[in-house]
Short mmCIF file of C-alpha atoms in Angstrom, two decimals:
data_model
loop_
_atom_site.label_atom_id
_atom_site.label_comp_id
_atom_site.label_asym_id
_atom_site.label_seq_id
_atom_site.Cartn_x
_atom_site.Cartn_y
_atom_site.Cartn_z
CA UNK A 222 104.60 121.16 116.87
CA UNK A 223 102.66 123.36 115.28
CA UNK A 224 103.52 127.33 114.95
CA UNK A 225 101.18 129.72 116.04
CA UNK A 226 100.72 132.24 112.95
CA UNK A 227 101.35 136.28 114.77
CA UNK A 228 99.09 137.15 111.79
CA UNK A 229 95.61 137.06 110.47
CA UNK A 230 94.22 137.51 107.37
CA UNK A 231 93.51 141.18 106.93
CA UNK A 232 96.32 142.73 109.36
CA UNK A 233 98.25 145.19 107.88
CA UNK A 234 102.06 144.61 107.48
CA UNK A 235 105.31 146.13 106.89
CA UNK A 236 107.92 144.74 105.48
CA UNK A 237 111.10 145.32 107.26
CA UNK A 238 113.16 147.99 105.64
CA UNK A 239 116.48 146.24 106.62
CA UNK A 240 119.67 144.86 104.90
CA UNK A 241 120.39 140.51 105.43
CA UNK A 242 123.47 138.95 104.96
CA UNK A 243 123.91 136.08 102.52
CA UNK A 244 120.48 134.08 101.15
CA UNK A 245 116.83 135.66 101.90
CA UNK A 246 113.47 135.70 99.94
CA UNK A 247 112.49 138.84 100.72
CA UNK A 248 112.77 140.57 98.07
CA UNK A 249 114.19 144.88 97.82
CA UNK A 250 111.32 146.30 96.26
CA UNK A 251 109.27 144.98 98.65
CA UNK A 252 111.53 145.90 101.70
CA UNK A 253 109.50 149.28 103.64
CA UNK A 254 106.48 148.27 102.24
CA UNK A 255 103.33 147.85 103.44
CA UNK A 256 100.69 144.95 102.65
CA UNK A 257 97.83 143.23 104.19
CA UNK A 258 97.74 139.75 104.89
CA UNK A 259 96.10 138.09 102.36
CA UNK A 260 96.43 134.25 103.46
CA UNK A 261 98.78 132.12 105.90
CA UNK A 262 100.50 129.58 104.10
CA UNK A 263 101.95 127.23 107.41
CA UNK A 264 105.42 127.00 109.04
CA UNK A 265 108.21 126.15 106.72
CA UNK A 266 112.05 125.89 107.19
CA UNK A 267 113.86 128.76 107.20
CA UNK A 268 115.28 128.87 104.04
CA UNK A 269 118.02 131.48 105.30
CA UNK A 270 119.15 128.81 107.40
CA UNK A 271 118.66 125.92 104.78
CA UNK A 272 121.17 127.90 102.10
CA UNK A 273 124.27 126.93 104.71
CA UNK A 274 123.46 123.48 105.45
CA UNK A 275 121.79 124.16 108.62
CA UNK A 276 118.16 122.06 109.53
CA UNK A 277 116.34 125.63 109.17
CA UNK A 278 114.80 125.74 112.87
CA UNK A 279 112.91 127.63 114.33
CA UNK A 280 110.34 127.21 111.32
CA UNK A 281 109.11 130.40 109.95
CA UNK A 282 105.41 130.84 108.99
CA UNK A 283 105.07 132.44 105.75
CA UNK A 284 102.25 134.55 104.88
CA UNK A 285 100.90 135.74 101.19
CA UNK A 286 101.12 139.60 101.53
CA UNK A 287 98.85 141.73 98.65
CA UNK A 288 99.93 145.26 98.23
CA UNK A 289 98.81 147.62 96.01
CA UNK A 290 100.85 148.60 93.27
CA UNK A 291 100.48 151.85 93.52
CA UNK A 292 102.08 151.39 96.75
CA UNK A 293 104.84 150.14 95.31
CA UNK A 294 106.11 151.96 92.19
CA UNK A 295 106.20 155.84 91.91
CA UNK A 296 103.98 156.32 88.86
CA UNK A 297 102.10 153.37 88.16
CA UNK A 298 100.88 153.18 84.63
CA UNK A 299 98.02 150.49 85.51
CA UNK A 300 94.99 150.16 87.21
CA UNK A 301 94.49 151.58 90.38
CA UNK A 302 92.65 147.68 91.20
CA UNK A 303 95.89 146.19 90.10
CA UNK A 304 97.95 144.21 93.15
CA UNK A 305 100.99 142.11 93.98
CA UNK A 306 100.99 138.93 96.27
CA UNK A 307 104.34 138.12 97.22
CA UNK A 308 105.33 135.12 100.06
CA UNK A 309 106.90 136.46 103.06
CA UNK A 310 108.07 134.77 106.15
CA UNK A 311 107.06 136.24 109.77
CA UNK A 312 110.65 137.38 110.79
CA UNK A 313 110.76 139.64 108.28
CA UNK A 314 106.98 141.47 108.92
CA UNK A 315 105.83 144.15 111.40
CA UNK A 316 102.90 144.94 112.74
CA UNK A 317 101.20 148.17 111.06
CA UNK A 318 97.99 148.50 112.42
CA UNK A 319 96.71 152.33 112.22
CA UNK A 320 99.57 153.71 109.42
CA UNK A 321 98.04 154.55 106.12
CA UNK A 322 98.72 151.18 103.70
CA UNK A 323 101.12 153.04 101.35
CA UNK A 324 104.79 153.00 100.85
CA UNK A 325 106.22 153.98 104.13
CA UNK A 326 109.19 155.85 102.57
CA UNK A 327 106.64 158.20 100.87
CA UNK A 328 105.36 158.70 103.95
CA UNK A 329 108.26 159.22 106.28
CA UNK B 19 144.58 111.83 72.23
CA UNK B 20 143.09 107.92 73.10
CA UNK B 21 140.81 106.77 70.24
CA UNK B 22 137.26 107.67 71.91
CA UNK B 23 137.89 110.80 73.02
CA UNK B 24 136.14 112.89 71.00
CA UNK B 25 133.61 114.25 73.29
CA UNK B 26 134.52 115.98 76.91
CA UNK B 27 134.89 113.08 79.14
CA UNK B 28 133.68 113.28 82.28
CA UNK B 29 132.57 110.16 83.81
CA UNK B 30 134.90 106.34 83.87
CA UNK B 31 135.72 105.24 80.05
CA UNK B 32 134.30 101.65 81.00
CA UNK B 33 132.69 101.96 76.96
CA UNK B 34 133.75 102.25 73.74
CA UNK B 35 132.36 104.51 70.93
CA UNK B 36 132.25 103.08 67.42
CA UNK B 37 131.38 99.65 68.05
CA UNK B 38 127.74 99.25 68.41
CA UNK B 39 128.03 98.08 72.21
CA UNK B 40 125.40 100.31 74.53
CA UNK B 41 126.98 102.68 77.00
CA UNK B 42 125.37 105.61 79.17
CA UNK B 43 126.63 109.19 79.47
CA UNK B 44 124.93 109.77 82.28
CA UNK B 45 124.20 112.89 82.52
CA UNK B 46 124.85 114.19 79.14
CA UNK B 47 125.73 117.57 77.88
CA UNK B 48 123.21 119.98 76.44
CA UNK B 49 125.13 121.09 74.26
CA UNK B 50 128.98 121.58 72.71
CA UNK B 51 129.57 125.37 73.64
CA UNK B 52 132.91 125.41 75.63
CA UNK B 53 134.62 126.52 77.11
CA UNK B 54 132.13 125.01 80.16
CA UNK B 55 131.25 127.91 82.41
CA UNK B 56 132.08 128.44 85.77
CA UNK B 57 128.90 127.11 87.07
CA UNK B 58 129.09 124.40 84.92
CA UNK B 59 132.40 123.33 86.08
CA UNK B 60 131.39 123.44 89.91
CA UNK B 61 127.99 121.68 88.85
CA UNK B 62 129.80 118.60 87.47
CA UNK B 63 132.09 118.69 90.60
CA UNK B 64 129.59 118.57 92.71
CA UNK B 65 128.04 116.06 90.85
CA UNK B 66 130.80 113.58 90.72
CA UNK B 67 131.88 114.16 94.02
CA UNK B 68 127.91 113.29 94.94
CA UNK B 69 128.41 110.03 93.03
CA UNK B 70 132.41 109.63 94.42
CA UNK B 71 131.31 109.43 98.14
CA UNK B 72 128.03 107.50 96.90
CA UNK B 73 125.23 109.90 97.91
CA UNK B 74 123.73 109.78 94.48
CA UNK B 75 124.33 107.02 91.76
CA UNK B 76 124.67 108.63 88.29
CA UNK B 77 121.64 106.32 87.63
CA UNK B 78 119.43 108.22 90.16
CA UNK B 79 120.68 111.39 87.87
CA UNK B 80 119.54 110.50 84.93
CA UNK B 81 115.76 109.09 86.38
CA UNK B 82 115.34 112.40 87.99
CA UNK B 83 116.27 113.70 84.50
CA UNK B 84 114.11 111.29 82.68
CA UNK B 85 111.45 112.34 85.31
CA UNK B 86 111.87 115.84 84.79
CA UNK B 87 111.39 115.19 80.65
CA UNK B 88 108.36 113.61 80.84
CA UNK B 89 107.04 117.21 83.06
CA UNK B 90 105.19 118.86 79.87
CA UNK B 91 102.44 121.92 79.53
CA UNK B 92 100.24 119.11 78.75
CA UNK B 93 99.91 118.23 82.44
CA UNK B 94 98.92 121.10 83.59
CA UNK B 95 96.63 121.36 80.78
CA UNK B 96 94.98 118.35 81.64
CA UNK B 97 94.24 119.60 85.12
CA UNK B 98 93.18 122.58 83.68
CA UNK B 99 90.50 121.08 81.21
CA UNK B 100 89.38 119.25 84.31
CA UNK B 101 88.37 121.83 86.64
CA UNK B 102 86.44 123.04 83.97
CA UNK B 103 84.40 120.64 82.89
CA UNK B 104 84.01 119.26 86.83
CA UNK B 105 83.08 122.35 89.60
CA UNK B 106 83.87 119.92 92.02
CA UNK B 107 87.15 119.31 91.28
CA UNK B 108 88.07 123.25 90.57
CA UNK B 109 86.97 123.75 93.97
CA UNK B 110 89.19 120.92 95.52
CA UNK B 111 92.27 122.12 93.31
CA UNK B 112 92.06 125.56 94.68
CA UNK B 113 92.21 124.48 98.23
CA UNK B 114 94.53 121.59 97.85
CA UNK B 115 96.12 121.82 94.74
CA UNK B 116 98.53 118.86 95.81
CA UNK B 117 95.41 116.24 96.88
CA UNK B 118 94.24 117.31 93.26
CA UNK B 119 97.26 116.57 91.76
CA UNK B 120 97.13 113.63 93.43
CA UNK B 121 93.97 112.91 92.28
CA UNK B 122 95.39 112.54 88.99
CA UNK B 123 97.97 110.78 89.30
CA UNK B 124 100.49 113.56 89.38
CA UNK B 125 102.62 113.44 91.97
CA UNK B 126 104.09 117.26 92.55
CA UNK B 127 107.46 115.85 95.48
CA UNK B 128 107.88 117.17 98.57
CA UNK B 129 110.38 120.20 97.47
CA UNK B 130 108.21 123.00 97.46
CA UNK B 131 104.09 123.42 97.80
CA UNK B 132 102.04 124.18 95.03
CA UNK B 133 99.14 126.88 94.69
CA UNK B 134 96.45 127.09 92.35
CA UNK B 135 95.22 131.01 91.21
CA UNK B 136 92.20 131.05 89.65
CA UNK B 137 91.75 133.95 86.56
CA UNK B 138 88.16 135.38 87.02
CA UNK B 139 86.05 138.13 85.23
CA UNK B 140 87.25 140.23 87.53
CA UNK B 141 91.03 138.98 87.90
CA UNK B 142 94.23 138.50 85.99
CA UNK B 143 96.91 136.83 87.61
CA UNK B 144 100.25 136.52 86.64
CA UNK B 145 103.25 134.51 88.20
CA UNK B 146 106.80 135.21 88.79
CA UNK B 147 109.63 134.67 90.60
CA UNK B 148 112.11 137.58 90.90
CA UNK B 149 114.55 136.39 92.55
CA UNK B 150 115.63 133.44 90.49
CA UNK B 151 113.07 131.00 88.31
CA UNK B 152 111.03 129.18 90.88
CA UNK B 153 108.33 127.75 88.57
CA UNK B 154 105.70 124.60 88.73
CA UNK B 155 108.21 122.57 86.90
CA UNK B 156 106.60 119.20 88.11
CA UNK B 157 103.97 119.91 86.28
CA UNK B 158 104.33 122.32 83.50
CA UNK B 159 108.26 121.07 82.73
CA UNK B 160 111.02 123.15 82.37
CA UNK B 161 110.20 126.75 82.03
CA UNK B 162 110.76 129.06 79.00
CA UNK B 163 113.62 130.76 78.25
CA UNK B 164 111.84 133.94 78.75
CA UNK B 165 110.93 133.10 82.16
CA UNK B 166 114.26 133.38 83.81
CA UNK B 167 115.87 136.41 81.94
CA UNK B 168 115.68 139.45 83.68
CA UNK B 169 113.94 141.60 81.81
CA UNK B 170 110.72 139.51 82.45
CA UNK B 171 111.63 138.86 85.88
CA UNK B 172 112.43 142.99 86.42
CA UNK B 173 109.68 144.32 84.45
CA UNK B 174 106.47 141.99 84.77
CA UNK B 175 106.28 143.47 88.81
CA UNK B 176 106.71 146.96 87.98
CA UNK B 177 104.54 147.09 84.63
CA UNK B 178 102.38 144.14 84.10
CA UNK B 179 100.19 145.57 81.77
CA UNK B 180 102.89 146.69 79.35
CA UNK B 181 104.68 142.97 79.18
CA UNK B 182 101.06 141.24 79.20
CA UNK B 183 100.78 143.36 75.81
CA UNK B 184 103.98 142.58 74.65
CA UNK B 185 103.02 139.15 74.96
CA UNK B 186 100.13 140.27 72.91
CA UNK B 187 97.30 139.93 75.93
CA UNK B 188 95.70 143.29 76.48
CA UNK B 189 93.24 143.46 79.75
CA UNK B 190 90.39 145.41 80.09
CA UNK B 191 91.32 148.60 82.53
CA UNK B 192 89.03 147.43 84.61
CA UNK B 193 90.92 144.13 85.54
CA UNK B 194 92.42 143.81 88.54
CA UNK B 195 95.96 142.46 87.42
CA UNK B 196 97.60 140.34 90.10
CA UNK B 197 101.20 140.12 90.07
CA UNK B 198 102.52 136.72 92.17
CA UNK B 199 106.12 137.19 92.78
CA UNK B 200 106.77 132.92 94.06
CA UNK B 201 109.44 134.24 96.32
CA UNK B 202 109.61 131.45 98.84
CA UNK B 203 107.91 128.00 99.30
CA UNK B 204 105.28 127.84 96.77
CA UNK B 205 104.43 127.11 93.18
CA UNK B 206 101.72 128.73 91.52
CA UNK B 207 99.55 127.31 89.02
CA UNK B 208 96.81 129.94 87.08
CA UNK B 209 93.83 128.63 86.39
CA UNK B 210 92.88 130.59 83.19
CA UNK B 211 89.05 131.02 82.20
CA UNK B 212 87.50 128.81 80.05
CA UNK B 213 86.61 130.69 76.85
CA UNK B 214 83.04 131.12 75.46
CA UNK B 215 82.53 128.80 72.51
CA UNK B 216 83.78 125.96 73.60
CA UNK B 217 80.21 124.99 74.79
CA UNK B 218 80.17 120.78 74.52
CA UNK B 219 83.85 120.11 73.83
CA UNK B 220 85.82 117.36 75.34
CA UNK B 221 87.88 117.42 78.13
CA UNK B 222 90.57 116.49 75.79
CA UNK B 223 89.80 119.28 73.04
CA UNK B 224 89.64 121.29 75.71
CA UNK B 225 92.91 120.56 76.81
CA UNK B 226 94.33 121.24 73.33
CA UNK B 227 93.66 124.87 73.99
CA UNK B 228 95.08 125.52 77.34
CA UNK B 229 99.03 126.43 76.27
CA UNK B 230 101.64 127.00 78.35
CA UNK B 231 101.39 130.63 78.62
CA UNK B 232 97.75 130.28 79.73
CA UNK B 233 99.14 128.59 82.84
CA UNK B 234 102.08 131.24 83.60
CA UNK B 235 99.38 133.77 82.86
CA UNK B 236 101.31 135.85 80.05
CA UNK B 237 98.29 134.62 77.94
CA UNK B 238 94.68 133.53 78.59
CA UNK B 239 93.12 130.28 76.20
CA UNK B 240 91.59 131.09 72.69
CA UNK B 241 89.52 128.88 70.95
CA UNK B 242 91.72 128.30 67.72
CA UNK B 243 95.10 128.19 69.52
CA UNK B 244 95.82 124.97 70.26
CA UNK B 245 99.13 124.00 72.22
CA UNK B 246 101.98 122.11 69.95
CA UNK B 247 101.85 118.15 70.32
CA UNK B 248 104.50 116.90 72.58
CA UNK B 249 107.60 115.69 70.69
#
């Protein structure tokens, strides 16, 4: 069966800011972050139910997410151009349509 | 102590050492540092308890070991050289870098998906995987040392720039540098830029030049670096 994606390419995205018990790929720095979608990569297993032997259902689409550096560290000493691309899967995005695509801690 | 023991045992003693007859040490030891560590203790207990209750034969160990050893740079430099001399192929390996593979005879598994990032005038990219070592490994090998520590891993997200330049690659400001952190499913693969001056060369010289590095994206291809013959 295949998974309908909540995302499109070019939606804006927050990474939840929240804490996960044992195995997850989504990793701190990223965690309150915002991104835009930059591709969807399919449905996989969830690999935070594959680390304890279970079959990793309901799949999780994973998305590439592209922030901007400068979004993510406090004094970037690159380019303002330069970005990140990280894999993320659904459960851990939100929707963030209308906020300003910056680090949401900054902002709060 | 019996006579053969003179190496740390861990598999039946159904050899002998010393008298020319063949026997396996499947797998074998990298190397003699003991103690073993804790990880290598539970590894090797998994292991035999994978072969005890016959889920794995130590044979099917060492072929996915063998298999893993023949995994060299030079793979991925051969895909490399080909997307550059053939714009039809490039274009198939960045939208299905496994068909591409393929293509080639390289089979990639079903383990994890791989992605092919393509370095442009414009664009740098650079791959890593911060939270452990994910890497193309079935087709660029084992990775470097380098690649798992975490100083790389720590410091190539936060200031690209300044480890590119340690690795003695310094970008134009006007670059975009991408940073891939491989944090889930996928493999990435950079497709580096062919350099100018290598106008008429062979797919095969042009393989020569397409290192390692050039493929993780902590260096881009130069005309008189050629990547080390495999052993």
């Amino acid at each position: 069966m295949e998974i309908a994606p909540r995302f499109r390419p070019g939606d804006l995205v927050r990474v939840d800011d929240r804490m996960a018990l044992g195995h997850c790929r989504t990793p701190w720095y990223l965690r309150g972050k915002t991104g835009v979608i930059a591709s969807v990569h399919g449905a996989f297993h969830d690999p935070e139910k594959l680390a304890y032997h279970k079959p990793g259902l309901p799949r999780q689409v994973l998305y590439k997410v592209r922030f901007r550096q400068s979004d993510l560290w406090a004094g970037y000493a690159g380019s303002p151009r330069d970005q990140l691309e990280a894999d993320i899967y659904e459960h851990w995005l939100i929707r963030a349509d209308g906020e300003a695509r910056s680090d949401s801690h900054a902002a709060a | 102590m019996p006579p053969h023991d003179d190496h740390d045992h861990d598999h039946d003693h159904d050899h002998a050492h010393g008298d020319g007859q063949p026997h396996r040490h499947p797998p074998q030891r990298d190397h003699d540092a003991d103690p073993a560590s804790p990880y290598e203790v539970l590894e090797r207990a998994i292991r035999e308890l994978l072969i005890e209750k016959g889920v794995l034969t130590a044979d099917e160990i060492s072929a996915q070991v063998d298999l893993m050893d023949s995994r060299t740079p030079a793979l991925g430099a051969k895909v490399v050289a080909r997307a550059w001399v053939d714009p039809a192929y490039k274009t198939r390996l960045l939208e299905n870098t496994r068909a591409a593979l393929a293509e080639l005879g390289i089979d990639i598994g079903t383990l994890a998906d791989f992605r092919t990032v393509e370095n442009t005038p414009d664009v740098h990219n650079v791959v890593v995987c911060t939270l452990c070592s994910c890497y193309p490994k079935l087709l660029l090998g084992i990775p470097p040392a380098w690649y798992k520590s975490l100083a790389y891993r720590s410091r190539v997200v936060v200031d690209p720039r300044g480890v590119l330049k340690e690795f003695g690659l310094v970008l134009p400001a006007d670059t975009e540098v991408r940073v891939h952190d491989s944090t889930a499913d996928l493999r990435y693969l950079v497709l580096p830029r062919r350099p100018d001056g290598t106008d008429g060369w062979s797919e095969e010289q042009l393989a020569e030049i397409v290192t390692r590095d050039c493929m993780i994206g902590t260096a881009v291809p130069e005309v008189h670096r050629t990547r080390p013959a495999a052993a």
